[in-house]
């Protein structure tokens, strides 16, 4: 089906006014030749980040299903649809971002669905997706490992694209299967998995709660049931979901119940 050209594409002034009404934007999209966040403090974001890992993803996603968790204004959702994905669902909890994403889909003529939903409710989708995107969300959550467990338990079928801000050492220490109770020294190694807790704010943002070092980010992925297939840039991982053994005391993600 050929999408109808949006009438605002023929009226640059009104298009610009509508973009400003929906602002401020975090994703810098190009809509009808107009940038939505031209003064972004990270530059042309997230396009500059996407360029570093775009070739890691399948170039042809024909027939694939995609879930974009924390979709913001829909940059990655729109890009996956451009690659031919059959179904793309973006979810977020911010109504302003969702309004931006829906507007961007209308302007670009791309059939992408956006819904208000937190990561804690993904079980309600009752659907597994060929690719789950979880970019820049982990450190905004008070319970980050639970989020990874829920994604693995309920919506991840195969590919998992993950990104987290990282701070601290980028070293990876050799971790043993077990330690004696008196063995305290391993915890002081720079490459031991560590998560930094932010009690107040980081980068003037009160929603930044936890920032892992590299070892911690990778250990959390493995613990939740994701094998790392590629690390195309320092914060981005392409993983695959694999079955995990259910512990004797029950599955990792016990809420919400099916």
Coordinates of C-alpha atoms in Angstrom, one line a residue:
X1 CA 0.0 0.0 0.0
X2 CA 1.4 3.4 -1.0
X3 CA 1.1 6.0 1.9
X4 CA -0.6 9.3 1.1
X5 CA 1.8 12.3 1.2
X6 CA 1.2 14.2 4.4
X7 CA -0.2 17.7 3.5
X8 CA 2.2 19.5 5.9
X9 CA 5.1 18.4 3.6
X10 CA 3.8 21.0 1.2
X11 CA 3.7 23.7 3.9
X12 CA 7.1 24.1 5.5
X13 CA 6.0 26.9 7.8
X14 CA 3.2 24.9 9.3
X15 CA 5.3 21.8 9.5
X16 CA 8.0 23.8 11.4
X17 CA 5.4 25.2 13.8
X18 CA 3.9 21.7 14.5
X19 CA 7.4 20.4 15.2
X20 CA 8.1 23.2 17.7
X21 CA 4.7 22.6 19.4
X22 CA 5.7 19.0 20.0
X23 CA 9.1 19.9 21.4
X24 CA 11.4 19.8 23.1
X25 CA 12.7 16.7 21.2
X26 CA 15.5 14.4 22.3
X27 CA 15.7 12.6 19.0
X28 CA 16.9 14.7 16.2
X29 CA 14.8 13.6 13.2
X30 CA 14.7 15.1 9.7
X31 CA 11.0 15.7 9.0
X32 CA 10.3 17.3 5.6
X33 CA 13.8 18.7 5.7
X34 CA 13.4 20.2 9.2
X35 CA 15.6 19.0 12.1
X36 CA 13.6 18.4 15.3
X37 CA 16.6 18.9 17.7
X38 CA 19.3 20.8 15.8
X39 CA 20.9 22.0 19.1
X40 CA 21.2 18.6 20.7
X41 CA 24.1 18.5 23.2
X42 CA 25.2 15.1 21.7
X43 CA 25.1 16.5 18.1
X44 CA 23.0 14.8 15.4
X45 CA 21.7 12.2 17.9
X46 CA 20.9 9.4 17.7
X47 CA 22.0 9.3 14.0
X48 CA 25.7 9.7 14.9
X49 CA 25.4 6.7 17.2
X50 CA 23.4 4.6 14.7
X51 CA 26.1 5.1 12.1
X52 CA 28.5 3.2 14.3
X53 CA 26.5 0.0 14.5
X54 CA 23.9 0.1 11.7
X55 CA 25.8 -2.6 9.6
X56 CA 25.6 -5.0 12.6
X57 CA 21.8 -5.3 12.1
X58 CA 20.2 -7.3 9.3
X59 CA 20.0 -5.0 6.2
X60 CA 16.8 -6.7 5.0
X61 CA 14.3 -7.2 7.8
X62 CA 11.4 -8.3 5.5
X63 CA 8.9 -10.2 7.6
X64 CA 10.5 -9.5 10.9
X65 CA 8.8 -8.2 14.0
X66 CA 10.4 -5.5 16.1
X67 CA 9.7 -4.2 19.6
X68 CA 11.4 -0.9 20.5
X69 CA 11.3 -0.4 24.3
X70 CA 11.8 3.2 25.3
X71 CA 11.2 4.3 21.8
X72 CA 11.4 8.1 22.5
X73 CA 10.5 9.9 19.2
X74 CA 10.8 6.7 17.3
X75 CA 14.2 7.0 15.5
X76 CA 15.0 3.3 15.7
X77 CA 11.4 2.2 15.1
X78 CA 11.3 4.2 11.9
X79 CA 14.7 2.9 10.8
X80 CA 13.7 -0.7 11.3
X81 CA 10.5 -0.1 9.3
X82 CA 12.6 1.3 6.5
X83 CA 14.5 -2.0 6.5
X84 CA 11.3 -3.8 5.7
X85 CA 10.2 -5.1 9.1
X86 CA 6.6 -6.3 8.9
X87 CA 5.6 -5.1 12.3
X88 CA 7.2 -2.5 14.5
X89 CA 5.9 -1.6 17.9
X90 CA 7.4 1.3 19.9
X91 CA 6.6 1.7 23.6
X92 CA 7.4 4.5 26.0
X93 CA 5.9 6.0 29.1
X94 CA 6.4 9.6 28.1
X95 CA 3.3 11.0 26.3
X96 CA 5.3 13.8 24.7
X97 CA 7.7 11.4 23.2
X98 CA 4.9 9.2 22.0
X99 CA 3.2 12.2 20.3
X100 CA 6.4 13.0 18.6
X101 CA 6.9 9.4 17.4
X102 CA 3.3 9.2 16.0
X103 CA 3.8 12.5 14.2
X104 CA 7.1 11.4 12.7
X105 CA 5.4 8.2 11.5
X106 CA 2.6 10.2 9.9
X107 CA 5.0 12.6 8.2
X108 CA 7.3 9.8 6.9
X109 CA 4.3 7.6 5.9
X110 CA 5.8 4.6 7.8
X111 CA 3.3 2.2 9.4
X112 CA 4.7 2.0 12.9
X113 CA 2.6 1.5 16.0
X114 CA 3.3 3.4 19.2
X115 CA 1.8 2.6 22.6
X116 CA 2.2 3.9 26.2
X117 CA 3.6 1.0 28.2
X118 CA 6.4 0.6 30.7
X119 CA 9.0 -2.2 30.4
X120 CA 7.4 -3.7 33.5
X121 CA 4.2 -4.5 31.5
X122 CA 5.7 -6.2 28.4
X123 CA 4.2 -9.5 29.5
X124 CA 0.8 -8.0 28.6
X125 CA 1.8 -8.0 24.9
X126 CA 1.6 -11.8 24.8
X127 CA 4.0 -11.7 21.8
X128 CA 7.6 -12.4 21.1
X129 CA 9.5 -10.3 18.6
X130 CA 12.4 -11.2 16.2
X131 CA 14.2 -8.1 17.4
X132 CA 13.9 -6.3 20.7
X133 CA 15.5 -2.9 20.9
X134 CA 16.5 -1.6 24.4
X135 CA 18.6 1.4 23.7
X136 CA 19.4 3.9 26.5
X137 CA 16.8 2.7 29.0
X138 CA 18.6 0.5 31.5
X139 CA 20.2 3.3 33.5
X140 CA 16.9 5.1 33.8
X141 CA 15.3 2.2 35.7
X142 CA 15.4 1.7 39.5
X143 CA 15.3 -2.1 38.9
X144 CA 17.4 -2.7 35.8
X145 CA 18.1 -6.4 36.1
X146 CA 14.4 -7.1 36.5
X147 CA 13.8 -5.3 33.3
X148 CA 16.2 -7.6 31.4
X149 CA 14.6 -10.6 33.0
X150 CA 11.2 -9.5 32.0
X151 CA 12.3 -8.9 28.4
X152 CA 13.9 -12.3 28.2
X153 CA 11.0 -14.1 29.9
X154 CA 8.2 -12.5 27.8
X155 CA 9.1 -10.7 24.5
X156 CA 12.6 -11.7 23.2
X157 CA 12.5 -14.4 20.6
X158 CA 16.0 -14.0 18.9
X159 CA 17.9 -10.7 18.5
X160 CA 18.3 -8.2 21.3
X161 CA 19.9 -4.7 20.6
X162 CA 21.1 -3.2 23.9
X163 CA 22.8 0.0 24.8
X164 CA 23.7 1.4 28.2
X165 CA 25.7 4.4 29.3
X166 CA 28.9 3.0 31.0
X167 CA 31.2 4.6 33.6
X168 CA 34.2 3.2 35.4
X169 CA 36.8 0.8 34.1
X170 CA 36.4 -0.8 30.7
X171 CA 38.5 -3.7 31.8
X172 CA 37.1 -7.2 32.1
X173 CA 38.4 -9.2 35.1
X174 CA 38.6 -13.0 35.1
X175 CA 35.7 -13.9 37.4
X176 CA 35.7 -17.3 39.2
X177 CA 32.6 -19.4 39.7
X178 CA 32.7 -18.9 43.5
X179 CA 34.7 -17.2 46.2
X180 CA 35.4 -17.9 49.9
X181 CA 33.5 -15.5 52.3
X182 CA 36.8 -13.9 53.3
X183 CA 37.8 -13.2 49.7
X184 CA 37.2 -9.4 49.5
X185 CA 40.0 -8.4 47.1
X186 CA 38.2 -9.4 43.9
X187 CA 35.6 -6.7 44.5
X188 CA 38.3 -4.0 44.4
X189 CA 39.5 -5.0 41.0
X190 CA 38.7 -2.3 38.3
X191 CA 37.3 -5.0 36.0
X192 CA 35.0 -6.6 38.5
X193 CA 31.3 -6.1 37.5
X194 CA 30.1 -3.0 39.3
X195 CA 27.0 -0.8 39.1
X196 CA 27.2 2.8 40.3
X197 CA 24.1 4.0 42.2
X198 CA 23.0 7.6 41.6
X199 CA 21.1 8.9 44.6
X200 CA 20.3 12.3 43.3
X201 CA 21.1 13.4 39.7
X202 CA 23.6 12.7 36.9
X203 CA 23.9 15.1 34.0
X204 CA 21.1 17.1 35.6
X205 CA 18.7 14.1 35.1
X206 CA 16.9 12.7 38.1
X207 CA 15.9 9.6 36.1
X208 CA 19.5 8.3 35.9
X209 CA 19.6 5.7 38.7
X210 CA 22.3 3.2 37.9
X211 CA 25.4 3.2 35.6
X212 CA 27.3 0.0 35.1
X213 CA 30.9 -0.5 34.1
X214 CA 31.5 -2.6 31.0
X215 CA 32.0 -5.8 33.0
X216 CA 28.7 -5.3 34.8
X217 CA 26.7 -4.5 31.6
X218 CA 28.0 -7.7 29.9
X219 CA 27.5 -9.8 33.1
X220 CA 23.9 -8.6 33.4
X221 CA 23.2 -9.6 29.8
X222 CA 24.6 -13.1 30.3
X223 CA 22.7 -13.5 33.6
X224 CA 19.4 -12.6 32.0
X225 CA 19.9 -15.1 29.2
X226 CA 21.4 -13.1 26.4
X227 CA 24.6 -14.2 24.6
X228 CA 26.7 -11.3 23.2
X229 CA 27.1 -11.7 19.4
X230 CA 28.8 -8.4 18.6
X231 CA 29.9 -5.1 20.3
X232 CA 30.0 -2.7 17.4
X233 CA 30.7 0.2 19.6
X234 CA 31.7 0.6 23.3
X235 CA 28.1 0.9 24.7
X236 CA 26.1 -1.1 22.1
X237 CA 25.7 -4.9 22.0
X238 CA 23.8 -7.2 19.6
X239 CA 22.8 -10.3 21.5
X240 CA 20.7 -13.4 21.0
X241 CA 18.2 -14.7 23.5
X242 CA 18.8 -18.3 24.6
X243 CA 16.9 -20.6 27.0
X244 CA 18.0 -20.4 30.6
X245 CA 17.6 -23.0 33.3
X246 CA 14.8 -22.0 35.7
X247 CA 16.2 -21.9 39.3
X248 CA 14.7 -24.1 41.9
X249 CA 13.0 -21.1 43.5
X250 CA 11.2 -20.1 40.3
X251 CA 11.9 -17.9 37.2
X252 CA 13.9 -14.7 37.5
X253 CA 11.0 -12.5 36.5
X254 CA 8.2 -13.3 38.8
X255 CA 6.2 -10.1 38.1
X256 CA 3.8 -9.6 36.4
X257 CA 2.4 -13.1 36.4
X258 CA 1.2 -14.5 33.1

